[in-house]
Amino acid sequence: MILVFEQLLNGLQYGVMLFLLAAGLTLIFGIMGIINLAHGSLYMVGAFAGVWVAAQTGSFWLGLPAALAAAALTGVIIEAMVIRRLYDRDHLEQVLATFALILVCNELIVIVFGRQPRFAGIPDSLTGSVELLPGLFYPLYRLIIIAVGMLVAGGLYLFINRTRVGMLIRAGSTDREMVRALGVDIRRLYTAVFALGAVMAGLAGYLAAPLFAVQVGMGERILLATFVVVVVGGVGSIRGAFVAGIALGILDTAMRAFVPGLLKTVMNNADADALGTGLASMGIYLIMALVLLVKPRGLLPAKG
Amino acid sequence: MADISTNRGLAPMKSSLLRWLAVLVVLALLLALPWIAKAAGSSATILLATRILIFAIAAGSLNLVLGIGGMVSFGHAAFFGIGGYVVAILGFHHADGSLFMGLVPGTNQLLIALPVAVLVTAIFAALIGALSLRTGGVQFIMITLAFAQMAFFLFSALTTYGGEDGLMMRRPNEFLGLNLRQRPTMYFVALGAAALCFFGFYRFMNSSFCTVLDGLRQNPRRMAAIGIAPYRYRLLAFVLSGAGTGLAGALMANVLRFTSPDMLSWNLSGQFMIMVILGGVGTLWGPLIGAAVLLILEDKLNGLTEHWPLILGLLLLVVVLRTPGGLMALTSQVTGRMRK
């Protein structure tokens, strides 16, 4: 029972990370109509920049603004130089151009930081565990990630629904042309949305740094899962990204934790491990295929 | 797109004659390549040329759905990998005399293994296509990617067939008593397959089926209005395309004598797309040119600097952003200007 609860929290933590990435991606998808494969690169840039600054200054907290700033800056540069030219192109060209961006970003990171994976420490004040239930100790740092993710989700909800810029973003996702016709500078709005997505990706990257190795290619690993979240939740829908992110995060973690164990009851250990891992990895893609077949526009499609 | 169905009048006869002459010259050069390479003293060239021909088959097959049908499949590596695994698995069971799933005996005969690979990928393409084609747009891209990822993880999990490490073949398939381990021999087999495939693509592009697909890409609603149901045509194109990619994978397994889940990775799906775009979407020779340019570029840049993906990425960006229509359009622009 303790184990199940622990995996549930792990899943929640993973789901929150997925949401941070998917929220930006779905905004860019929904408003700008862009399939951005390079979103994982922003996650990677945030992690590398933050961890580097943290290592130089010796302070985890100085790394955080550095990660956000680096991701935002990269996002703005990418938007101005590449994405802006892709608005009127078809999906095929967007996929290819952003695929090329992945190659460029990965190699630039290799040139600047090298191929060695980097490891980030958890600040002393955040190490240790909290006893949530009798006998259930859970790492404080992971709880903080969950809390930060929830805060961002709440903040994003208020931002989208209560501010003027948020109103424009909602309007833009419903009818781009009409917003332009009403005299809103749509290009600045696009740049702002892209930067917002980049900041959230950078935040996710930096938060994840102490849990995973920071290395080239870390972006692609989580990118595909993020796309699954976006599509399952409904393209352009932040609410969908939140629900799908949490749900898929928990399902994915649970399958990885329990499928190999279940298989071990019917076959030998080594085969069960391999097959179980494989089946668990297939899980979210299977869910996506099923959702798309039943509801082609996702679970909670954006209105309009 | 224009050069697919036009050029049927009297005046273009000359240009189409020229075109066939060019094809014959290229074919003659390709036939002579092993001797040229031997004279130049680089046996690696033959392997590179073999890979180009095989990738051209895959890219050309993808072009049928991507270029002509307008269906952006991001999962074609799955068919490539399945084709490869069929050959490798049949070889595996032939080597130790066991039966696949306790039913099917293995084989090391190319003339059996290749058709089986094509058939199996066609079946998979029919299944994946039948489900995926119920969606469209972004969702189609993502659902094809999803099926390819499922296949990727499935083969990674099959420990009997090597799992993540892949499956080695001790020797390539047997074919008419030839030794496919020799690079020139394998090259000629690939050349023969590529020639057949591109003749098939040529016939395809001059068929009424192609015209229907072309119409469906441009305006499915009008096509429906004249009584053509999109789904069946698209599915058939998807199956043909998957089968062609499977053939390429089966040949590749013979070249490398090795298959691994990497043959099904989404990176490879992306590379197939790059080849099609680079060469020219929807054109007959575009995929061949794209495959050749991409693989030669990779090969040369790799020798030049370890940071070659950076240069490749920048080049791709320029091609996608600056030259719509790819290299085929670029060359016809240049030759068009020269004619004026």
XYZ file of C-alpha atoms in Angstrom:
644
model
C 0.000 0.000 0.000
C 2.858 2.347 0.895
C 4.508 1.382 -2.383
C 1.380 2.189 -4.391
C 1.080 5.547 -2.686
C 4.723 6.337 -3.341
C 4.386 5.473 -7.031
C 1.263 7.613 -7.176
C 3.281 10.583 -5.922
C 6.107 9.800 -8.357
C 3.523 9.752 -11.113
C 2.087 13.040 -9.935
C 5.543 14.584 -9.964
C 6.221 13.287 -13.490
C 2.773 14.452 -14.567
C 3.468 17.958 -13.298
C 6.695 18.068 -15.326
C 4.784 16.913 -18.384
C 2.228 19.624 -17.781
C 4.889 22.350 -17.586
C 6.135 21.304 -21.010
C 2.767 20.518 -22.532
C 1.170 23.799 -21.475
C 3.651 25.785 -23.546
C 3.494 23.370 -26.435
C -0.287 23.360 -26.568
C -0.407 27.170 -26.459
C 2.027 27.379 -29.363
C 0.041 24.695 -31.177
C -3.341 26.219 -30.494
C -2.589 29.877 -31.065
C 0.208 29.929 -33.576
C -0.683 26.694 -35.337
C 2.921 25.514 -35.072
C 4.147 21.999 -34.399
C 7.292 22.735 -32.456
C 9.515 19.669 -32.168
C 12.225 21.915 -30.727
C 10.271 22.444 -27.503
C 12.404 19.765 -25.864
C 15.482 21.802 -26.741
C 14.198 24.688 -24.614
C 13.862 22.242 -21.727
C 17.442 21.149 -22.320
C 18.762 24.717 -22.600
C 17.071 25.634 -19.328
C 18.613 22.657 -17.553
C 22.123 23.264 -18.890
C 22.157 27.022 -18.281
C 20.691 26.711 -14.785
C 22.995 23.902 -13.704
C 26.033 25.740 -15.079
C 25.213 28.953 -13.213
C 24.417 26.977 -10.072
C 27.779 25.237 -10.320
C 29.638 28.506 -10.907
C 27.988 30.440 -8.088
C 27.417 27.503 -5.767
C 23.817 28.538 -5.337
C 20.827 26.513 -6.494
C 18.646 29.611 -6.275
C 20.769 31.708 -8.641
C 20.542 28.892 -11.164
C 16.771 29.215 -11.328
C 16.517 32.707 -12.867
C 19.415 31.843 -15.150
C 17.542 28.778 -16.427
C 14.363 30.756 -17.036
C 16.205 33.606 -18.729
C 18.257 31.327 -20.949
C 15.190 29.375 -22.053
C 13.226 32.562 -22.699
C 16.073 34.095 -24.678
C 16.530 30.942 -26.754
C 12.798 30.845 -27.329
C 12.665 34.438 -28.545
C 15.648 33.913 -30.854
C 14.153 30.729 -32.308
C 10.795 32.412 -32.769
C 12.265 35.435 -34.508
C 14.603 33.521 -36.778
C 12.695 30.379 -37.676
C 9.206 29.963 -36.278
C 8.003 33.318 -37.581
C 8.584 32.126 -41.139
C 6.584 28.962 -40.584
C 3.163 30.370 -39.658
C 1.729 30.060 -43.146
C 3.525 26.842 -44.049
C 2.023 23.386 -43.818
C 2.689 20.954 -40.989
C 5.257 19.026 -42.973
C 7.587 21.985 -43.273
C 7.083 22.909 -39.619
C 8.015 19.400 -38.543
C 11.143 19.475 -40.675
C 12.321 22.948 -39.734
C 11.911 22.278 -36.025
C 13.526 18.843 -36.476
C 16.500 20.717 -37.940
C 16.401 23.031 -34.916
C 16.837 20.009 -32.640
C 20.010 19.062 -34.515
C 21.317 22.619 -34.238
C 20.476 23.051 -30.549
C 21.896 19.665 -29.548
C 25.142 20.292 -31.357
C 25.499 23.825 -29.970
C 25.090 22.403 -26.471
C 27.773 19.805 -27.256
C 30.110 22.558 -28.444
C 29.534 24.732 -25.382
C 29.174 22.143 -22.612
C 30.603 18.932 -24.054
C 29.087 15.469 -24.222
C 29.565 14.515 -20.592
C 26.320 14.346 -18.639
C 26.173 16.760 -15.713
C 24.639 16.101 -12.356
C 23.031 18.753 -10.237
C 22.729 18.620 -6.481
C 19.638 19.318 -4.434
C 20.200 22.349 -2.164
C 20.734 21.419 1.478
C 17.542 23.099 2.577
C 15.504 20.842 0.269
C 17.103 17.477 0.967
C 15.544 15.034 3.344
C 12.157 13.417 3.410
C 8.773 14.180 4.818
C 6.644 11.580 6.570
C 3.346 11.993 4.774
C 1.646 8.951 6.264
C 2.894 6.689 9.011
C 5.732 4.793 7.354
C 5.587 6.750 4.096
C 8.655 8.952 3.735
C 8.731 11.010 0.554
C 11.602 13.205 -0.671
C 10.967 16.879 0.029
C 12.407 17.956 -3.318
C 9.874 15.925 -5.286
C 7.060 17.371 -3.179
C 8.353 20.846 -4.019
C 8.262 20.049 -7.728
C 4.629 18.978 -7.382
C 3.836 22.178 -5.462
C 5.623 24.402 -8.007
C 3.808 22.694 -10.850
C 0.444 23.189 -9.180
C 1.282 26.841 -8.499
C 2.242 27.396 -12.126
C -0.965 25.695 -13.249
C -3.001 27.965 -10.975
C -1.063 31.051 -12.046
C -1.497 30.158 -15.692
C -5.226 29.711 -15.164
C -5.489 33.178 -13.612
C -3.231 34.677 -16.276
C -5.233 33.220 -19.164
C -8.645 33.936 -17.674
C -8.156 37.168 -15.729
C -5.655 39.370 -17.576
C -5.780 41.357 -20.768
C -2.952 39.442 -22.417
C -4.663 36.229 -21.386
C -7.833 37.435 -23.023
C -5.923 38.066 -26.256
C -4.414 34.604 -26.044
C -7.864 33.069 -25.648
C -9.167 35.158 -28.511
C -6.169 34.213 -30.638
C -6.733 30.507 -30.102
C -10.362 30.836 -31.159
C -9.923 33.051 -34.208
C -6.499 34.291 -35.149
C -7.629 36.367 -38.103
C -10.275 38.215 -36.133
C -7.778 39.249 -33.452
C -5.505 40.595 -36.139
C -8.397 42.403 -37.776
C -9.210 44.105 -34.462
C -5.834 45.780 -34.513
C -3.863 43.633 -32.088
C -0.188 43.301 -32.928
C -0.340 39.564 -33.431
C 3.402 39.187 -33.926
C 4.177 40.534 -30.472
C 1.511 38.291 -29.025
C 3.068 35.287 -30.774
C 6.524 36.155 -29.481
C 5.115 36.556 -25.966
C 3.337 33.200 -26.122
C 6.441 31.478 -27.409
C 8.555 33.035 -24.659
C 5.993 31.994 -22.046
C 6.125 28.412 -23.311
C 9.915 28.550 -23.303
C 10.027 29.800 -19.696
C 7.831 26.938 -18.528
C 9.972 24.445 -20.452
C 13.116 25.935 -18.917
C 11.575 25.718 -15.454
C 10.744 22.061 -16.018
C 14.278 21.407 -17.242
C 15.910 23.038 -14.236
C 13.602 21.357 -11.733
C 14.253 17.984 -13.352
C 18.030 18.487 -13.337
C 18.694 17.006 -9.869
C 16.505 13.971 -10.662
C 17.910 13.035 -14.084
C 21.294 13.491 -15.700
C 21.538 16.731 -17.630
C 22.725 15.670 -21.062
C 22.309 16.221 -24.767
C 19.210 14.457 -26.011
C 17.329 14.805 -22.709
C 14.837 17.001 -24.555
C 13.827 14.401 -27.107
C 13.264 11.796 -24.445
C 10.536 13.830 -22.800
C 9.334 15.576 -25.977
C 7.425 12.603 -27.356
C 5.638 12.058 -24.047
C 4.776 15.764 -24.057
C 3.263 15.488 -27.510
C 1.191 12.564 -26.343
C -0.102 14.738 -23.490
C -0.929 17.609 -25.853
C -2.779 15.399 -28.303
C -4.630 13.386 -25.669
C -5.625 16.543 -23.801
C -6.758 18.257 -26.974
C -4.589 20.541 -29.083
C -4.686 24.101 -27.765
C -6.361 23.237 -24.493
C -4.441 24.104 -21.309
C -7.054 22.415 -19.167
C -6.617 19.327 -21.338
C -2.841 19.519 -20.960
C -3.215 19.634 -17.178
C -5.625 16.714 -16.912
C -3.828 14.597 -19.506
C -0.407 15.468 -18.072
C -1.297 14.332 -14.560
C -3.239 11.277 -15.744
C -0.582 10.073 -18.175
C 2.206 10.844 -15.699
C 0.566 8.631 -13.108
C -0.363 5.884 -15.598
C 3.105 5.802 -17.137
C 4.831 5.643 -13.760
C 2.433 3.009 -12.476
C 2.895 0.817 -15.566
C 6.678 1.056 -15.316
C 6.528 0.179 -11.638
C 4.060 -2.675 -11.713
C 3.910 -4.319 -15.177
C 7.301 -6.098 -14.906
C 6.304 -7.369 -11.461
C 3.003 -8.691 -12.742
C 4.704 -10.428 -15.666
C 7.158 -12.107 -13.276
C 4.278 -14.119 -11.889
C 3.839 -15.823 -15.278
C 7.355 -15.940 -16.796
C 11.024 -15.921 -15.830
C 12.624 -12.803 -14.399
C 14.889 -11.519 -17.173
C 12.261 -11.828 -19.913
C 9.610 -10.293 -17.683
C 11.818 -7.264 -17.026
C 12.470 -6.612 -20.695
C 8.932 -7.301 -21.861
C 7.450 -5.379 -18.947
C 9.572 -2.317 -19.623
C 8.683 -2.506 -23.297
C 4.971 -2.846 -22.653
C 5.059 -0.039 -20.069
C 6.839 2.238 -22.548
C 4.221 1.430 -25.175
C 1.466 2.297 -22.734
C 1.088 6.024 -23.281
C 1.253 5.649 -27.070
C -1.437 3.000 -26.914
C -3.567 5.338 -24.824
C -3.017 8.139 -27.330
C -4.010 5.949 -30.267
C -7.152 4.814 -28.446
C -8.121 8.353 -27.447
C -7.609 9.643 -30.989
C -9.731 6.872 -32.431
C -12.600 7.553 -30.051
C -12.226 11.328 -29.747
C -10.067 12.603 -32.624
C -9.845 16.081 -31.101
C -8.657 14.912 -27.706
C -10.333 14.566 -24.340
C -10.883 18.245 -23.529
C -10.609 20.080 -26.862
C -10.216 23.847 -26.877
C -13.384 25.666 -27.809
C -13.719 27.186 -31.241
C 3.681 18.637 -59.047
C 3.177 20.004 -62.546
C 5.555 17.596 -64.238
C 3.617 14.535 -63.155
C 0.656 14.686 -65.457
C 1.585 17.326 -68.040
C 4.027 17.007 -70.924
C 1.786 14.825 -73.017
C 1.590 17.049 -76.119
C 3.809 17.013 -79.177
C 6.165 19.828 -78.220
C 7.231 18.332 -74.874
C 8.094 15.087 -76.656
C 11.613 16.336 -77.096
C 12.050 17.227 -73.432
C 10.661 13.884 -72.316
C 13.077 12.176 -74.713
C 15.884 14.181 -73.131
C 14.680 13.141 -69.721
C 14.782 9.462 -70.622
C 18.225 9.946 -72.071
C 19.332 11.457 -68.747
C 17.834 8.496 -66.897
C 19.712 6.068 -69.149
C 22.993 7.906 -68.606
C 22.519 7.859 -64.826
C 21.607 4.172 -64.955
C 24.723 3.403 -66.992
C 26.846 5.317 -64.484
C 25.226 3.438 -61.611
C 25.889 0.119 -63.366
C 29.531 1.054 -63.847
C 29.938 2.376 -60.319
C 31.596 -0.697 -58.731
C 34.355 -0.594 -61.350
C 34.720 3.169 -61.045
C 34.955 2.848 -57.265
C 37.466 0.015 -57.600
C 39.585 2.103 -59.936
C 39.392 4.989 -57.466
C 40.337 2.551 -54.711
C 37.462 3.245 -52.319
C 35.305 0.286 -51.459
C 33.393 2.399 -48.944
C 31.804 4.208 -51.877
C 29.953 1.056 -52.909
C 28.495 0.639 -49.431
C 27.441 4.292 -49.429
C 25.853 3.891 -52.869
C 24.034 0.748 -51.707
C 22.650 2.614 -48.708
C 21.588 5.525 -50.908
C 19.670 3.209 -53.257
C 17.928 1.471 -50.359
C 17.027 4.711 -48.615
C 15.797 6.045 -51.960
C 13.336 3.136 -52.118
C 12.090 4.003 -48.628
C 11.908 7.740 -49.326
C 10.230 7.121 -52.680
C 7.616 4.978 -50.951
C 7.043 7.622 -48.295
C 6.686 10.148 -51.098
C 3.574 8.323 -52.332
C 1.656 9.200 -49.168
C 3.556 12.322 -48.144
C 4.025 14.059 -51.464
C 1.142 12.865 -53.569
C -1.445 11.964 -50.960
C -0.567 14.795 -48.565
C -0.625 12.389 -45.614
C 2.212 13.363 -43.287
C 3.272 10.030 -41.849
C 5.807 10.426 -39.041
C 6.041 6.685 -38.500
C 7.461 5.150 -41.644
C 10.557 3.902 -39.847
C 8.242 1.295 -38.317
C 7.741 -0.323 -41.736
C 11.446 -0.093 -42.484
C 12.242 -1.818 -39.199
C 9.532 -4.459 -39.537
C 10.827 -5.332 -43.017
C 14.317 -5.678 -41.612
C 13.197 -7.752 -38.641
C 11.232 -10.159 -40.875
C 14.434 -11.008 -42.748
C 16.495 -11.228 -39.577
C 13.944 -13.330 -37.699
C 13.495 -15.728 -40.622
C 17.280 -16.033 -40.775
C 17.446 -16.615 -37.020
C 14.961 -19.502 -37.197
C 16.667 -20.945 -40.246
C 20.000 -20.938 -38.411
C 18.799 -22.855 -35.362
C 16.087 -24.833 -37.112
C 13.287 -23.710 -34.808
C 9.839 -22.458 -35.791
C 8.598 -18.893 -35.522
C 5.797 -18.911 -32.916
C 5.979 -22.688 -33.240
C 4.414 -22.529 -36.696
C 6.531 -20.930 -39.414
C 9.931 -22.320 -40.405
C 12.744 -19.853 -41.064
C 14.453 -19.292 -44.377
C 17.626 -17.822 -45.764
C 16.395 -17.519 -49.341
C 16.203 -13.911 -50.499
C 13.432 -14.758 -52.947
C 11.276 -15.974 -50.060
C 12.383 -13.570 -47.337
C 11.843 -10.371 -49.349
C 8.270 -11.145 -50.456
C 7.405 -12.242 -46.927
C 8.859 -8.993 -45.572
C 6.827 -6.986 -48.080
C 3.679 -8.934 -47.271
C 4.087 -8.585 -43.515
C 4.755 -4.832 -43.711
C 1.786 -4.458 -46.033
C -0.402 -6.114 -43.415
C 0.963 -3.866 -40.680
C 0.522 -0.824 -42.937
C -3.077 -1.866 -43.595
C -3.769 -2.119 -39.854
C -1.989 1.108 -38.901
C -3.359 2.962 -41.927
C -6.930 1.790 -41.375
C -6.852 3.249 -37.852
C -4.715 6.332 -38.501
C -6.619 7.512 -41.558
C -9.693 8.040 -39.422
C -7.909 11.164 -38.179
C -6.265 13.957 -40.129
C -3.879 16.879 -39.844
C -1.801 17.089 -36.683
C -3.567 14.081 -35.233
C -2.513 11.940 -38.196
C 1.129 12.931 -37.699
C 0.928 12.064 -34.030
C -0.976 8.787 -34.357
C 1.450 7.430 -36.974
C 4.272 8.443 -34.638
C 2.485 6.667 -31.800
C 2.180 3.384 -33.712
C 5.833 3.568 -34.733
C 6.847 4.118 -31.109
C 4.758 1.125 -30.051
C 6.555 -1.030 -32.625
C 9.880 0.403 -31.448
C 9.260 -0.556 -27.826
C 7.793 -3.919 -28.822
C 10.960 -4.940 -30.653
C 13.075 -3.507 -27.818
C 11.236 -5.867 -25.490
C 11.581 -9.066 -27.554
C 14.573 -10.605 -25.802
C 14.374 -13.721 -27.979
C 15.321 -11.544 -30.939
C 18.007 -9.508 -29.205
C 15.822 -6.913 -27.512
C 17.501 -3.518 -27.330
C 20.814 -4.913 -28.581
C 19.377 -5.936 -31.930
C 19.624 -9.183 -33.860
C 22.747 -10.231 -35.756
C 22.542 -12.352 -38.906
C 25.479 -14.679 -39.312
C 25.211 -14.573 -43.075
C 23.020 -12.689 -45.541
C 20.254 -14.358 -47.530
C 21.078 -16.665 -50.419
C 20.132 -15.472 -53.859
C 20.764 -17.463 -57.044
C 24.068 -18.766 -55.711
C 25.498 -15.248 -55.409
C 27.499 -14.152 -52.398
C 25.661 -11.153 -50.981
C 28.467 -10.616 -48.512
C 30.477 -9.150 -51.390
C 29.712 -5.477 -51.574
C 29.415 -5.136 -55.371
C 27.001 -8.089 -55.510
C 24.787 -6.603 -52.821
C 25.022 -3.285 -54.613
C 23.667 -4.782 -57.829
C 20.817 -6.440 -55.953
C 19.930 -3.071 -54.397
C 20.273 -1.374 -57.781
C 17.931 -3.909 -59.367
C 15.383 -3.442 -56.592
C 15.650 0.345 -56.793
C 15.262 0.315 -60.584
C 12.151 -1.853 -60.293
C 10.722 0.359 -57.559
C 11.335 3.600 -59.408
C 9.799 2.109 -62.538
C 6.849 1.269 -60.302
C 6.762 4.827 -58.940
C 6.870 6.128 -62.515
C 3.926 3.974 -63.538
C 2.145 4.963 -60.346
C 2.568 8.660 -61.063
C 1.068 8.237 -64.508
C -1.911 6.286 -63.256
C -5.427 7.506 -62.682
C -5.025 6.335 -59.080
C -2.323 8.950 -58.630
C -4.568 11.621 -60.096
C -7.251 10.701 -57.579
C -4.753 10.898 -54.704
C -3.494 14.218 -55.988
C -7.047 15.493 -56.050
C -7.713 14.223 -52.556
C -4.725 16.130 -51.267
C -5.831 19.338 -52.934
C -9.516 19.209 -52.162
C -11.076 16.133 -50.571
C -14.510 17.742 -50.491
C -14.663 18.198 -54.248
C -13.409 14.676 -54.789
C -16.162 13.413 -52.522
C -18.629 15.470 -54.518
C -17.702 13.660 -57.731
C -18.262 10.360 -55.987
C -14.820 9.326 -54.788
C -14.563 8.010 -51.239
C -11.234 9.302 -49.856
C -10.669 6.615 -47.263
C -10.214 3.611 -49.564
C -7.813 5.378 -51.927
C -5.748 6.776 -49.109
C -5.576 3.411 -47.394
C -4.416 1.659 -50.546
C -1.719 4.298 -51.047
C -0.665 3.907 -47.424
C -0.384 0.121 -47.791
C 1.674 0.398 -50.994
C 3.895 2.948 -49.331
C 4.382 0.809 -46.230
C 5.168 -2.271 -48.312
C 7.797 -0.381 -50.321
C 9.427 0.887 -47.141
C 9.370 -2.674 -45.783
C 11.216 -3.891 -48.887
C 13.875 -1.247 -48.251
C 14.205 -2.401 -44.650
C 14.528 -6.043 -45.732
C 17.338 -5.115 -48.122
C 19.021 -3.039 -45.427
C 18.985 -6.021 -43.065
C 20.897 -7.952 -45.728
C 23.432 -5.176 -46.183
C 24.111 -4.694 -42.489
C 23.410 -8.323 -41.510
C 21.959 -6.724 -38.412
C 18.664 -5.276 -37.285
C 18.012 -3.278 -34.148
C 15.194 -1.181 -32.726
C 17.090 1.850 -34.068
C 15.671 0.905 -37.469
C 12.245 1.868 -36.070
C 13.276 5.055 -34.256
C 11.419 8.297 -34.839
C 14.716 9.883 -35.838
C 14.785 7.649 -38.883
C 11.174 8.565 -39.715
C 12.328 12.165 -39.638
C 15.263 11.363 -41.909
C 12.963 9.767 -44.489
C 10.877 12.928 -44.446
C 13.994 15.072 -44.842
C 15.023 13.068 -47.891
C 11.643 13.571 -49.520
C 11.545 17.301 -48.785
C 15.176 17.862 -49.668
C 14.743 16.259 -53.063
C 11.325 17.635 -53.849
C 7.918 16.623 -52.530
C 5.738 14.717 -54.968
C 8.356 14.383 -57.712
C 9.553 11.093 -59.175
C 13.300 11.552 -58.742
C 13.209 13.861 -55.730
C 13.466 11.052 -53.131
C 16.506 9.546 -54.897
C 18.227 12.920 -55.057
C 17.259 13.687 -51.473
C 18.583 10.348 -50.214
C 21.814 10.782 -52.143
C 22.381 14.360 -50.991
C 21.580 13.639 -47.344
C 23.703 10.494 -47.061
C 26.656 11.907 -49.010
C 26.464 15.087 -46.959
C 26.419 13.112 -43.717
C 29.346 11.046 -44.929
C 31.449 14.020 -46.014
C 30.609 16.255 -43.068
C 31.325 13.384 -40.711
C 34.833 13.200 -42.074
C 35.186 16.966 -41.800
C 34.048 17.700 -38.270
C 32.464 15.892 -35.356
C 29.919 18.703 -35.157
C 28.405 17.822 -38.532
C 24.797 17.714 -37.238
C 25.071 21.472 -36.690
C 25.924 22.106 -40.337
C 23.315 19.598 -41.489
C 20.674 21.261 -39.321
C 21.491 24.730 -40.643
C 21.453 23.486 -44.230
C 18.073 21.856 -43.657
C 16.703 25.071 -42.197
C 17.830 26.975 -45.270
C 16.288 24.392 -47.592
C 12.961 24.339 -45.752
C 12.719 28.098 -45.261
C 14.203 29.292 -48.534
C 13.587 26.744 -51.271
C 10.038 25.453 -51.307
C 9.910 22.443 -53.596
C 13.363 21.175 -52.659
C 16.328 20.538 -54.896
C 14.176 19.394 -57.838
C 12.457 22.783 -57.884
C 15.798 24.508 -57.459
C 17.349 22.726 -60.440
C 14.336 23.330 -62.643
C 14.456 27.005 -61.606
C 18.109 27.193 -62.555
C 17.700 25.322 -65.847
C 14.595 27.365 -66.593
C 16.591 30.540 -66.150
C 19.378 29.209 -68.309
C 16.925 28.428 -71.086
C 15.648 31.985 -71.039
